Structures are given as C-alpha cells and as structure tokens.
XYZ file of C-alpha atoms in Angstrom:
694
model
C 0.021 0.019 0.005
C 1.340 3.405 -0.883
C 1.851 5.897 1.854
C 1.952 9.621 1.671
C 4.826 11.259 3.628
C 3.693 12.919 6.752
C 4.443 16.547 7.608
C 4.079 19.902 5.876
C 5.237 18.542 2.527
C 1.764 17.157 2.062
C 0.093 20.554 1.886
C -0.876 21.804 -1.556
C 0.972 25.186 -1.641
C 4.312 23.570 -0.769
C 3.856 20.876 -3.415
C 3.042 23.555 -5.969
C 5.998 25.587 -5.018
C 8.468 22.715 -5.312
C 6.930 21.613 -8.629
C 7.361 25.181 -9.945
C 10.971 25.254 -8.839
C 11.738 21.919 -10.396
C 10.146 23.094 -13.682
C 12.220 26.260 -13.594
C 15.377 24.188 -13.085
C 14.538 21.986 -16.103
C 14.015 25.055 -18.250
C 17.330 26.444 -17.070
C 19.271 23.384 -18.160
C 21.370 24.105 -21.279
C 20.505 22.587 -24.571
C 22.640 19.942 -26.223
C 25.926 21.397 -27.232
C 25.915 22.518 -30.846
C 28.950 22.399 -33.063
C 30.849 25.702 -33.281
C 32.687 27.164 -36.218
C 36.233 26.104 -36.562
C 39.060 28.468 -36.153
C 41.072 29.608 -39.175
C 43.482 26.753 -39.012
C 45.022 25.133 -35.938
C 46.938 27.301 -33.544
C 50.474 26.288 -32.507
C 50.656 24.599 -29.144
C 51.345 26.909 -26.154
C 54.519 26.800 -24.248
C 53.319 24.399 -21.555
C 51.817 21.246 -22.953
C 51.784 17.699 -21.550
C 53.691 16.287 -24.489
C 56.150 19.121 -24.868
C 58.956 20.666 -22.855
C 57.957 22.892 -19.977
C 58.207 26.663 -20.366
C 61.562 28.157 -19.611
C 60.314 31.484 -18.412
C 58.366 31.863 -15.195
C 54.606 31.991 -15.350
C 54.380 33.932 -12.178
C 55.613 37.154 -10.670
C 55.805 38.089 -7.004
C 54.940 41.571 -5.827
C 55.542 42.851 -2.304
C 53.587 45.772 -0.867
C 54.350 47.275 2.511
C 51.363 48.022 4.718
C 51.665 51.608 5.738
C 52.319 51.953 9.389
C 51.425 48.353 10.084
C 54.697 46.484 10.204
C 53.484 43.981 7.631
C 53.731 43.163 3.938
C 51.267 41.959 1.349
C 52.626 39.222 -0.889
C 50.795 38.884 -4.242
C 51.387 36.175 -6.879
C 50.588 37.318 -10.392
C 50.032 34.980 -13.333
C 49.469 35.570 -17.027
C 45.905 35.579 -18.153
C 44.309 35.174 -21.563
C 41.738 37.887 -20.653
C 42.554 41.411 -21.626
C 42.720 44.003 -18.976
C 40.660 47.220 -18.810
C 41.771 50.847 -18.671
C 41.295 51.074 -14.892
C 43.353 47.969 -13.927
C 45.555 48.382 -10.853
C 48.569 46.752 -12.445
C 49.586 48.459 -15.683
C 53.027 46.903 -16.140
C 51.649 43.958 -18.009
C 48.151 44.085 -19.444
C 47.885 40.216 -19.443
C 48.848 39.767 -15.755
C 46.199 38.675 -13.367
C 46.512 38.898 -9.542
C 45.846 35.459 -8.276
C 46.551 35.095 -4.554
C 47.626 37.524 -1.818
C 48.815 36.623 1.643
C 49.403 39.088 4.501
C 52.604 38.503 6.451
C 52.760 40.213 9.845
C 56.437 40.984 10.310
C 56.185 43.255 13.392
C 58.281 45.711 11.380
C 61.557 43.761 11.249
C 63.293 41.435 8.809
C 63.544 38.436 11.126
C 61.326 35.570 9.921
C 61.172 33.939 13.373
C 58.639 36.365 14.694
C 56.521 36.607 11.476
C 52.995 35.361 11.376
C 50.945 34.649 8.233
C 47.404 35.968 8.413
C 44.894 36.506 5.668
C 44.706 34.670 2.324
C 42.877 36.401 -0.550
C 42.001 34.554 -3.759
C 41.180 37.575 -5.948
C 38.628 35.771 -8.054
C 36.613 35.116 -4.855
C 34.162 38.021 -4.800
C 31.095 38.907 -2.695
C 28.036 37.712 -4.646
C 25.528 40.116 -6.101
C 21.991 40.346 -4.785
C 20.803 38.416 -7.820
C 23.307 35.682 -7.186
C 22.419 35.395 -3.531
C 18.758 35.170 -4.299
C 19.280 32.476 -6.927
C 21.604 30.472 -4.635
C 18.712 30.140 -2.152
C 16.295 28.642 -4.756
C 16.028 24.861 -3.953
C 17.126 22.521 -6.740
C 18.509 25.290 -8.926
C 21.768 23.892 -10.247
C 23.056 26.408 -12.740
C 24.695 29.798 -13.059
C 22.505 32.852 -13.371
C 25.117 35.296 -14.660
C 28.232 37.049 -13.320
C 28.711 39.934 -10.986
C 29.177 43.168 -12.881
C 31.559 45.058 -10.655
C 33.328 44.242 -7.381
C 31.583 45.186 -4.207
C 32.624 48.302 -2.394
C 35.064 47.959 0.494
C 37.601 45.310 1.493
C 37.574 42.095 -0.673
C 36.577 38.939 1.295
C 39.373 36.580 2.322
C 39.104 32.807 2.007
C 40.999 31.999 5.217
C 42.577 33.610 8.267
C 45.672 31.548 8.921
C 46.164 33.125 12.332
C 42.685 32.043 13.598
C 41.450 28.973 11.597
C 39.386 27.797 14.538
C 36.899 30.635 13.914
C 35.598 28.907 10.787
C 35.152 25.601 12.686
C 33.139 27.197 15.484
C 31.084 29.190 12.951
C 30.182 25.910 11.148
C 29.146 24.363 14.464
C 27.005 27.359 15.288
C 25.228 27.529 11.978
C 24.643 23.797 11.812
C 23.070 23.936 15.237
C 20.941 26.967 14.267
C 19.811 25.223 11.115
C 18.802 22.030 12.955
C 17.149 23.658 15.963
C 15.441 26.834 14.579
C 15.272 26.750 10.781
C 14.441 23.185 9.845
C 11.239 23.004 12.032
C 9.749 26.031 10.263
C 8.833 24.081 7.133
C 10.122 22.204 4.096
C 10.365 25.246 1.801
C 12.381 27.247 4.350
C 14.532 24.270 5.249
C 15.317 23.525 1.563
C 16.093 27.186 0.796
C 18.430 27.774 3.736
C 20.298 24.441 3.204
C 20.694 25.198 -0.526
C 22.092 28.647 0.261
C 24.575 27.395 2.802
C 25.705 24.603 0.516
C 26.304 27.021 -2.403
C 28.213 29.452 -0.203
C 30.421 26.684 1.133
C 31.099 25.256 -2.324
C 31.895 28.698 -3.679
C 34.465 29.339 -0.981
C 35.850 25.800 -1.212
C 36.394 26.150 -4.965
C 38.539 29.238 -4.477
C 40.454 27.655 -1.618
C 41.337 24.799 -4.015
C 42.494 27.388 -6.558
C 44.663 29.118 -3.998
C 46.221 25.725 -3.066
C 47.054 25.081 -6.755
C 48.562 28.525 -7.287
C 50.775 28.256 -4.191
C 51.885 24.764 -5.139
C 52.828 25.810 -8.636
C 54.669 28.899 -7.407
C 56.620 26.911 -4.845
C 57.565 24.377 -7.542
C 58.847 27.249 -9.650
C 60.758 28.637 -6.626
C 62.820 25.485 -6.630
C 63.914 26.363 -10.117
C 65.165 29.928 -9.385
C 62.039 31.953 -8.687
C 61.974 34.057 -5.588
C 60.856 31.975 -2.580
C 58.376 33.752 -0.324
C 57.728 31.068 2.331
C 59.862 28.872 4.484
C 59.141 25.092 4.138
C 57.306 25.186 7.389
C 55.155 28.141 6.251
C 54.415 26.302 2.979
C 53.246 23.224 4.861
C 51.144 25.372 7.146
C 49.405 27.239 4.369
C 48.685 24.229 2.214
C 47.552 22.104 5.198
C 45.263 24.842 6.574
C 43.727 25.404 3.136
C 43.175 21.657 2.766
C 41.603 21.504 6.207
C 38.995 24.156 5.290
C 37.252 21.384 3.377
C 36.633 19.602 6.788
C 33.830 20.866 9.004
C 36.032 20.929 12.058
C 39.407 21.186 10.286
C 40.189 24.533 11.873
C 40.435 22.877 15.277
C 43.397 20.693 14.241
C 46.490 21.581 16.220
C 49.441 23.074 14.440
C 51.475 20.088 15.563
C 49.649 17.860 13.039
C 49.941 20.143 10.014
C 53.136 18.424 8.677
C 51.291 15.075 8.795
C 48.226 16.553 7.133
C 50.355 18.064 4.346
C 52.239 14.790 3.722
C 49.127 12.707 3.724
C 47.271 15.035 1.283
C 50.252 15.161 -1.042
C 50.597 11.357 -1.045
C 46.898 10.849 -1.540
C 46.600 13.053 -4.592
C 49.792 11.707 -6.117
C 48.510 8.132 -5.771
C 45.064 9.025 -7.087
C 46.452 10.841 -10.146
C 48.848 7.983 -10.972
C 46.097 5.413 -10.733
C 43.677 7.421 -12.897
C 46.341 8.311 -15.464
C 47.054 4.680 -16.055
C 43.543 3.457 -16.107
C 42.420 6.215 -18.578
C 45.444 5.620 -20.775
C 44.791 1.903 -20.967
C 41.095 2.345 -21.693
C 41.846 4.951 -24.379
C 44.389 2.680 -26.149
C 41.963 -0.292 -25.942
C 39.229 1.781 -27.708
C 41.543 3.248 -30.378
C 41.595 6.716 -28.916
C 44.485 9.121 -28.216
C 45.334 9.963 -24.596
C 46.935 13.289 -23.731
C 47.595 14.318 -20.107
C 47.304 18.020 -19.272
C 49.781 19.273 -16.698
C 49.663 22.239 -14.420
C 52.728 24.483 -14.703
C 54.349 22.690 -11.790
C 54.237 19.367 -13.793
C 51.319 17.866 -11.874
C 49.004 15.971 -14.244
C 45.617 16.925 -12.949
C 43.544 16.440 -16.191
C 43.660 14.496 -19.434
C 42.173 14.769 -22.877
C 40.881 12.014 -25.171
C 41.101 12.574 -28.962
C 40.121 10.746 -32.084
C 41.128 11.451 -35.700
C 38.971 12.129 -38.728
C 40.823 9.368 -40.515
C 39.972 6.753 -37.745
C 36.268 7.773 -37.908
C 36.250 7.021 -41.610
C 38.255 3.822 -41.428
C 36.259 2.150 -38.639
C 32.636 3.357 -38.733
C 31.197 0.257 -37.089
C 33.858 -0.533 -34.527
C 32.624 -1.746 -31.107
C 33.041 0.623 -28.190
C 33.072 -0.146 -24.470
C 32.246 3.045 -22.530
C 33.256 1.649 -19.125
C 35.184 4.326 -17.164
C 35.055 6.586 -20.210
C 31.372 7.407 -19.802
C 30.989 8.868 -23.342
C 29.054 7.650 -26.446
C 30.797 5.663 -29.074
C 32.600 7.947 -31.527
C 32.432 5.313 -34.265
C 29.618 6.039 -36.650
C 28.622 9.184 -34.741
C 27.007 11.618 -37.170
C 28.086 14.595 -34.955
C 31.729 13.720 -35.510
C 31.430 13.051 -39.185
C 30.094 16.531 -39.613
C 32.315 18.013 -36.905
C 32.925 21.792 -37.269
C 34.273 22.490 -33.807
C 37.864 22.729 -32.657
C 40.401 20.541 -34.452
C 44.164 20.267 -34.322
C 46.708 19.132 -36.823
C 49.324 16.683 -35.582
C 51.856 14.309 -37.141
C 52.580 10.656 -36.276
C 55.141 8.024 -37.344
C 54.474 4.495 -38.357
C 54.191 3.368 -34.733
C 51.627 6.027 -33.965
C 53.973 8.185 -31.979
C 53.713 11.942 -32.262
C 56.613 13.552 -34.222
C 57.511 16.818 -35.860
C 56.034 17.763 -39.208
C 59.366 17.340 -41.027
C 60.239 13.977 -39.498
C 60.854 11.143 -41.954
C 57.680 9.207 -42.696
C 55.481 11.595 -40.716
C 51.808 11.325 -41.557
C 49.254 14.052 -40.924
C 46.183 13.574 -38.724
C 43.266 15.886 -37.978
C 42.540 15.505 -34.268
C 39.098 15.956 -32.826
C 38.647 16.336 -29.008
C 36.177 13.942 -27.366
C 36.299 14.426 -23.657
C 38.251 15.970 -20.838
C 38.775 14.155 -17.472
C 39.859 15.129 -14.000
C 42.460 12.747 -12.512
C 41.903 13.751 -8.870
C 38.599 11.839 -8.497
C 38.860 8.714 -6.260
C 39.123 5.409 -8.031
C 38.055 6.511 -11.593
C 38.707 9.513 -13.814
C 35.864 12.079 -13.588
C 34.320 13.156 -16.841
C 34.387 16.974 -16.814
C 33.776 18.007 -20.461
C 32.045 16.023 -23.190
C 32.605 17.994 -26.355
C 29.592 16.305 -28.034
C 27.144 16.364 -25.189
C 27.071 19.093 -22.551
C 24.272 17.356 -20.622
C 26.454 14.285 -19.968
C 28.852 15.858 -17.411
C 26.047 18.137 -16.170
C 24.016 15.169 -15.299
C 26.845 13.549 -13.473
C 27.494 16.726 -11.639
C 23.903 17.136 -10.577
C 23.080 13.488 -9.880
C 24.289 12.883 -6.377
C 23.585 16.353 -5.130
C 20.034 16.448 -6.449
C 19.330 13.002 -4.961
C 20.771 14.069 -1.596
C 18.869 17.381 -1.633
C 15.549 15.906 -2.596
C 15.644 13.008 -0.123
C 17.079 15.032 2.756
C 14.460 17.802 2.277
C 11.425 15.529 1.688
C 11.977 12.284 3.550
C 13.701 13.665 6.651
C 10.460 15.483 7.387
C 8.460 12.309 7.307
C 8.278 8.879 8.880
C 10.717 7.699 6.204
C 13.506 9.707 7.758
C 15.365 6.669 9.215
C 14.957 4.726 6.023
C 16.277 7.694 4.026
C 19.335 8.000 6.264
C 20.188 4.284 5.981
C 19.480 4.215 2.247
C 21.660 7.232 1.574
C 24.484 5.692 3.610
C 24.274 2.498 1.533
C 24.218 4.493 -1.702
C 27.219 6.592 -0.731
C 29.081 3.447 0.301
C 28.353 1.736 -3.068
C 29.278 4.753 -5.230
C 32.543 5.213 -3.321
C 33.242 1.429 -3.489
C 32.656 1.285 -7.232
C 34.350 4.581 -7.891
C 31.448 6.229 -9.677
C 32.272 9.790 -10.697
C 29.405 11.357 -8.757
C 31.449 12.490 -5.766
C 30.724 16.247 -5.693
C 33.690 17.359 -3.515
C 36.133 15.572 -5.776
C 34.455 16.941 -8.906
C 34.513 20.437 -7.400
C 38.285 20.086 -6.969
C 38.698 18.969 -10.523
C 36.622 21.786 -11.939
C 38.390 24.427 -9.776
C 41.816 23.264 -11.055
C 40.556 23.189 -14.597
C 39.408 26.833 -14.372
C 42.883 27.834 -13.097
C 44.469 25.866 -15.929
C 42.343 27.832 -18.367
C 43.141 31.143 -16.768
C 46.913 30.675 -17.192
C 47.943 32.009 -20.550
C 50.444 29.353 -21.537
C 48.438 26.296 -20.474
C 46.391 25.397 -23.529
C 45.931 26.239 -27.164
C 43.687 29.347 -27.282
C 41.065 27.790 -29.492
C 40.782 24.687 -27.323
C 40.798 26.754 -24.190
C 37.923 28.821 -25.517
C 35.843 25.761 -26.359
C 36.486 24.180 -22.956
C 35.618 27.460 -21.278
C 32.237 27.538 -23.043
C 31.504 24.007 -21.878
C 32.378 24.941 -18.320
C 29.867 27.817 -18.410
C 27.075 25.229 -18.950
C 28.284 22.671 -16.450
C 28.621 24.974 -13.448
C 26.077 24.226 -10.698
C 26.581 27.177 -8.373
C 24.652 30.409 -8.968
C 27.457 32.224 -7.056
C 30.111 31.351 -9.650
C 31.245 33.954 -12.201
C 32.353 33.479 -15.793
C 35.991 33.440 -16.803
C 36.128 36.960 -18.235
C 34.137 38.315 -15.228
C 36.520 36.617 -12.778
C 39.532 38.251 -14.446
C 37.877 41.640 -14.186
C 36.820 41.116 -10.584
C 40.333 39.962 -9.648
C 41.889 43.151 -10.908
C 39.253 45.334 -9.300
C 39.545 43.523 -5.956
C 43.307 43.713 -5.971
C 43.067 47.455 -6.517
C 40.698 47.722 -3.525
C 42.990 45.622 -1.421
C 46.022 47.856 -2.283
C 43.965 50.954 -1.394
C 43.014 49.357 1.885
C 46.621 48.498 2.661
C 47.828 52.051 2.011
C 44.996 53.893 3.702
C 45.533 55.191 7.255
C 43.136 53.375 9.514
C 42.765 50.591 6.923
C 44.698 47.353 6.999
C 47.092 48.692 9.643
C 44.229 49.285 12.056
C 42.920 45.789 11.407
C 46.350 44.408 12.144
C 46.440 46.245 15.421
C 43.060 44.698 16.442
C 44.336 41.238 15.396
C 47.494 41.593 17.380
C 45.594 42.693 20.502
C 43.358 39.589 20.114
C 46.471 37.442 19.669
C 47.693 38.480 23.076
C 44.672 37.045 24.849
C 46.029 33.452 25.264
C 49.225 34.853 26.819
C 47.279 36.808 29.408
C 44.277 34.654 30.166
C 43.718 31.064 31.288
C 41.779 28.329 29.425
C 38.434 29.068 31.235
C 38.503 32.762 30.267
C 39.434 31.945 26.696
C 36.453 29.557 26.418
C 34.087 32.287 27.580
C 35.604 34.774 25.099
C 35.131 32.254 22.281
C 31.547 31.579 23.276
C 30.761 35.306 23.313
C 32.338 35.661 19.856
C 30.368 32.815 18.424
C 26.949 33.782 19.971
C 27.443 37.410 18.780
C 28.049 36.208 15.174
C 31.596 37.476 15.424
C 30.621 41.011 16.473
C 32.465 40.722 19.816
C 36.086 39.713 20.014
C 38.015 40.177 23.198
C 41.189 42.204 22.735
C 43.861 43.289 25.111
C 44.431 46.980 25.655
C 48.225 47.182 25.131
C 50.479 50.111 24.117
C 52.056 49.597 20.650
C 55.645 49.283 21.955
C 54.699 46.760 24.637
C 52.491 44.929 22.191
C 55.323 44.394 19.680
C 57.812 43.236 22.424
C 55.364 40.766 23.916
C 54.252 39.404 20.536
C 57.916 39.001 19.451
C 58.587 36.806 22.539
C 55.410 34.786 22.207
C 55.818 34.077 18.541
C 59.464 32.985 18.848
C 58.572 30.684 21.704
C 55.622 29.286 19.730
C 57.756 28.559 16.719
C 60.411 26.651 18.777
C 57.782 24.942 20.892
C 56.009 23.588 17.776
C 59.251 22.215 16.324
C 60.163 20.443 19.556
C 56.686 18.869 19.800
C 57.118 17.583 16.270
C 60.574 16.245 16.997
C 59.278 14.528 20.128
C 57.065 12.266 18.046
C 60.055 10.763 16.289
C 60.121 6.993 16.635
C 63.873 6.547 16.198
C 66.868 8.661 17.309
C 66.317 12.405 16.923
C 69.688 12.938 15.166
C 68.738 10.342 12.508
C 65.539 11.943 11.337
C 66.153 15.627 12.078
C 68.735 18.316 11.573
C 70.295 18.165 15.056
C 71.562 21.739 14.843
C 68.039 22.935 14.226
C 66.784 20.909 17.224
C 69.595 22.364 19.366
C 68.632 25.849 18.367
C 65.082 25.342 19.567
C 66.186 23.694 22.770
C 68.627 26.519 23.429
C 65.836 29.126 23.027
C 63.625 27.243 25.489
C 66.528 26.977 27.875
C 67.056 30.753 27.702
C 63.472 32.078 27.351
C 61.145 29.272 28.216
C 59.685 30.412 31.521
C 56.221 30.621 30.012
C 56.323 27.394 28.062
C 53.469 24.991 28.745
C 53.353 21.420 29.999
C 53.197 19.988 26.475
C 56.530 21.637 25.648
C 58.055 20.249 28.877
C 56.845 16.739 27.970
C 58.333 17.119 24.482
C 61.663 18.198 25.805
C 61.717 15.212 28.192
C 60.946 12.800 25.300
C 63.739 14.381 23.218
C 66.119 13.796 26.097
C 65.226 10.082 26.069
C 65.526 9.761 22.268
C 68.889 11.350 21.591
C 72.462 10.419 22.365
C 73.779 13.898 21.443
C 75.323 15.264 24.654
C 74.806 18.949 23.891
C 71.141 18.321 23.085
C 70.774 16.430 26.351
C 72.273 19.231 28.371
C 69.992 21.743 26.680
C 67.000 19.516 27.463
C 67.830 19.522 31.178
C 68.441 23.226 31.127
C 65.085 23.760 29.346
C 63.191 21.647 31.862
C 64.758 23.756 34.683
C 63.760 26.945 32.873
C 60.122 25.897 32.196
C 58.225 26.941 35.284
C 55.483 24.307 35.633
C 54.971 21.057 37.417
C 55.296 18.899 34.330
C 58.848 20.122 33.748
C 59.948 19.484 37.318
C 58.281 16.043 37.367
C 60.305 15.154 34.192
C 63.493 16.192 35.981
C 62.538 14.046 38.981
C 61.985 10.977 36.751
C 65.292 11.490 35.063
C 67.028 11.717 38.459
C 65.355 8.514 39.723
C 66.173 6.565 36.505
C 69.275 4.410 37.250
C 69.730 3.863 33.479
C 70.040 7.576 32.785
C 73.646 7.682 33.913
C 75.337 9.455 36.812
C 76.257 12.566 34.864
C 72.640 13.291 33.867
C 71.233 12.335 37.292
C 73.645 14.663 39.002
C 72.834 17.528 36.687
C 69.070 16.907 37.156
C 69.502 17.000 40.967
C 71.319 20.297 40.708
C 68.541 21.806 38.590
C 65.865 20.526 41.017
C 67.602 22.117 44.017
C 67.839 25.376 42.199
C 64.176 25.237 41.217
C 63.176 24.581 44.819
C 65.240 27.559 46.084
C 63.637 29.780 43.462
C 60.196 28.599 44.547
C 59.211 27.458 41.097
C 55.936 25.510 40.573
C 56.551 21.982 41.879
C 53.917 19.467 42.892
C 53.835 18.519 46.662
C 54.851 14.943 45.812
C 57.901 16.078 43.823
C 58.799 18.625 46.408
C 59.115 15.824 49.002
C 61.437 13.904 46.721
C 63.550 17.021 46.019
C 63.982 17.618 49.783
C 65.697 14.169 50.103
C 68.322 14.784 47.333
C 70.073 17.725 48.908
C 73.305 15.876 49.436
C 73.266 13.756 46.192
C 76.299 14.095 43.953
C-alpha cells in the first residue's frame, strides 16, 4: 500500500512551489551542445603542454607591498591571463597579468622571519556575490549559473582564510549547523530547503577558491625550486597548504598546528597516488578503444587532467567498430554523425608508423586531424571524472547534478516524514556503493577537478587558445553554483579587488588598524587562562563574530610581547614535532636545528606549557647527542611548571640515565626549589631528600 509522507510537505501550496522550482530548473538546463565554427587553421601549441617541454620562463611574478604603518607586507602572486585588462586595472606593467593570490605576512616591522605570522589569504577571483546571485543560490534544486557579478563590491575584498585564527571557521560551522537544525528546519520544508541550498552554495563557492589558492601556491613553490623568488619557508608552505586543505573539513580549523606536517604529507601522497592510478586507467582504456590519450599538466608538472582525442581518418576507417564506454562514460565515436560533420575545434598533428607523435618534417610523418572527445579530472577517487564531453554538454552536467540532487531531494522531503530513518540508511548504503565502485558522482572531488581546470584555463600558456575557448564555453554550462562567475568576469573582478586591497593596505586606518586589532586579540592566550578563553570564544560565536576580546596594550609593549610569544611558539612547535620521532632524533632531524630550539627554550622558556616540557623530556630520552641532552635538562629547569619538574625528577630517579645526567638533574631540582618554582607537593618531598646527592 502506498503511503503519503507525513508533515508539511503534504500541503498543496508547498507541493506547488516545489513543482514550480523543479520546472524552472529543467528550463534552465542548457541545450545539447551545438557544433561551433572552426578556427582559421590550428593554432600552434602553447609553451606548456603535456607532451612538450615545460616553459623556460616563469609563469608567475611576486609583488611585495608594504602596509603603511602596520609592520606587515602583502605578498601577491601574479600569473598571465588570456583575458585582456581594462583601462582602470591596478597593475599596468603587463596588461595580461592577473592577480591570483595575496597573503598578508605580519612581520612586526623587522626582517627576522622567526617572529613573523601569516594572516589572511585572498583569492582575488573570490568576490562577494551580487543580490541576484544570492537570491538564486537560495532557490531549492537550482543547479546552474545565473550570470556574473558586474563590478566588485565596495570595501575590502573577502578573504578565504585567516591563517592566524582557523578555529573561527570551525566554530562558525558548528554554530550555523546547530541553528539550522534547531530553529530553521522546524519552520517548514520550503524554508529548510532554501536555507540548506544557500549554505551549500556558499560553502562550495568558497571551497572552490580555496582549491584554486592551493594550486597557485603549489605551482609557485615548484617554480621557486627552479630559481624563482621563494616567499615562504618550508614550514610556512606546509602550514598554508595544510590549513587550506583542512578548510574542506567541517572541524578542520580545530586541528592543532602540531599535526599540519602530517596533514600536508598525507594530502600530497593521496593526490599523487590518485592521479597516478587514474592516469594509467584512462590511458589503458583509451588505447583499448583506439583513442588518443593526452595528459594536461599544471605549470608545476602535476598531471591533474587528461584529454581524449580521435582522428577524422579513424572515424572514416572504422565506422562500425565496437566501443566499451566503461570508465570513459561517453558515447561511441564510431559512426557518430556529430563527429562526421564536426565543425568545432580541431588540431593538426603528425605521427610516425608506430603512432608516436613527431615533428612535421620527421621522416615518414603522416598528418592527422585531431578531434577532441572528452576531458577528465584525474583527482577523482578510483576512476577519472568526466568533466567535459565535447559532443554532449548534458552528460557531465547530469553527473555533476546526480548525487547532489538526490541528496537534496531526499534530505528535504523524507527527513520530514516517517521515512527519515529509512532515508538515512538508504543514503548511507548508496554513498558506500558509489565510493566502493568509484562512480564519478562524488561532488567534493568533482569540485576540486573543476576548480583546477578553471585555473588551468586562466593561465595564458596552459592550452591552445582555440581549445581553451571551447572548454571554457563548456564549463559555463556545467557549473552548478549560482554564485560562480564566468571566466572573463573573474579576471575583471580579480583586478578590481586587488586594486581595492592595495587601497585598503595604504589607507591610514585601513589594514594597519585591522592588524592592530588582530594583534591585541592574539595576546589574549598569553594573558588569560583556558576558562577565560572559552568564555571569550563563546561570546564571539553567539554574537556572530561582532564581539572579539582584545587586550588593551600600548604599541611598543605589544610588539615586544608578541615577538617573545611568537618565537617561543615557533620553537615549541618544532620540539613537539621532534618529540614524536620513533627513532633517534639525530637520525630523522637536523640536530643543529633541534639544538637551536632547545637553546631558545633553555634561555626564554619560563612561560612554556606542559606540552613543551613533555616534548623536551621525550627528546632527552631519544637522543644520544650530549649537547642536546644538556639543553634538554636546562630547558626543563627553565620551564616553570609542574610537568617540567616532574620530568627532571623522573630522570634523576632513573638508574639507566647515567650518573652525569642524574647529578645535573638533581642540581637543577635544588635550584628550582630555592627559586620557589611551581613543583607538585609529591615532587617537592622527593627534592627535599636529594640535597646531598652528587
């Protein structure tokens, strides 16, 4: 017997509204891609192609801008763009340059990197949506673009991440999720669907630009290894890329800095393995079906995408050839009337007798007219993800919409009925099966592939201009998010937003005033305990970020205190990482670097915490270097907390530690007792009995 779902979805007005929205979405879907006029002959390949040598010249340029009166600098990476610039562009040195990513480095006004702190990350194509885009993004089941923003919004451009306070995003996610569940969802199906659609689009829009920032920084750092100007230390590079990657996790901002190295290494290994697997799978399937496989590389050499081609000669020679579309997910090209009458982009290439690509003047070279069939993303788990089908725009669009539409419909409708539990279990099974079989309907992975592809298209030397233009037109139709802007609009917005950011950095009371507020907030952990900090965080979250506790500190005192805190934090973090070493410290780490951090703690570590003391004690147990061991004991004496003194007591009582180290520990314990350092009552009793030990 059929049952009607219970709840407000059963009322007629709601059913009518949802039916109208679904009808509007169907009308908004693009028509089947039509063939486009061919260019006047094939254009020579650009400097960076997968099958050619990499470009010799740098694709990027670094620009440093000092923040007036702020003791900070704005680091901006420029890349070449195929979009022409306008007459009011901020950067007139090269009309084809596009500002990609800016990062604010808080230097405290000196040239010493040890007390620097990275703060805001701007992806200049990430713009505040227009009113029309915001309204469209709240329409349930609307999976298409509605146009681009005309001009950048007034004021400061939005940043994609605050590296100095990543936990804010995590707590904001928790707050909004709770608000959605407790207050918005019970109002009704229509309100629930609208609010959830809006939040999803906003999150995806930001995530796409975070992915783009990650790619830009990775490419620039790869070039830095070949002679370009480095802007970050290896530790800073790991921190930026790990933090950007963690923004894709709901509570990623709460991950301790100690684990950023592990996150960075895990992410790098995962994507390298995924790309390698998909590269080989797609190549083998292409060769088995008689197609031509061409990987597309980012400027740093990472193969993130691949193209499949056929030739006009092959189409004529094998019109009835069988075709297995497994993993390729496209229609058979053999006997396809659209390809026989193809008037879109083509490219002339030359091959030898063994079907290897050669130069035009090579002996025995034969000419072939290449027709593009499909473009795939290699970062999708298990199988390559179809991103562009040059014959059928609806094919990748359907794959892009499929899982999200199913999730949105079922979560909106069934969760409000008695089928809620069945829906939850069914969706879990469906998600498990698609992940297990590697179906390319995983939206987060597809979002990553599309974001990287848009960056690939925006860099001038990445692809042949004619091919780039045709791929760009396809992407305009595939995009799901109403908040997204077109390629030309993104280039214009990037230049306008960079100009606004420069004006903000140079304006008195602009970025320098914001830096001062951030620095005063940074001093809160140094002056308040855990309980107070929790209350401050709660007040900030409940006030939607309007209230942030800041210390009232004079500028000179502020800089001096921040300098000491940042240096200690840098060395403390290194020591905690070293302490996790399974083997000898001197085997896995640069022992001089470890000594340097131990020396700093031994000289300035009075305010170090118990975690630092525990790390120093573990390093003492895992090194045979005498100087490092002496610095460990000196550091444990300098750190004024019970954990440090307890570690010294344990070393003193350890017969295997050796008389030299036991004697030195006893000496430090006696000195700590005389200075009335923080010692637990139990350890104080033990120290009182070692007065005469030598």
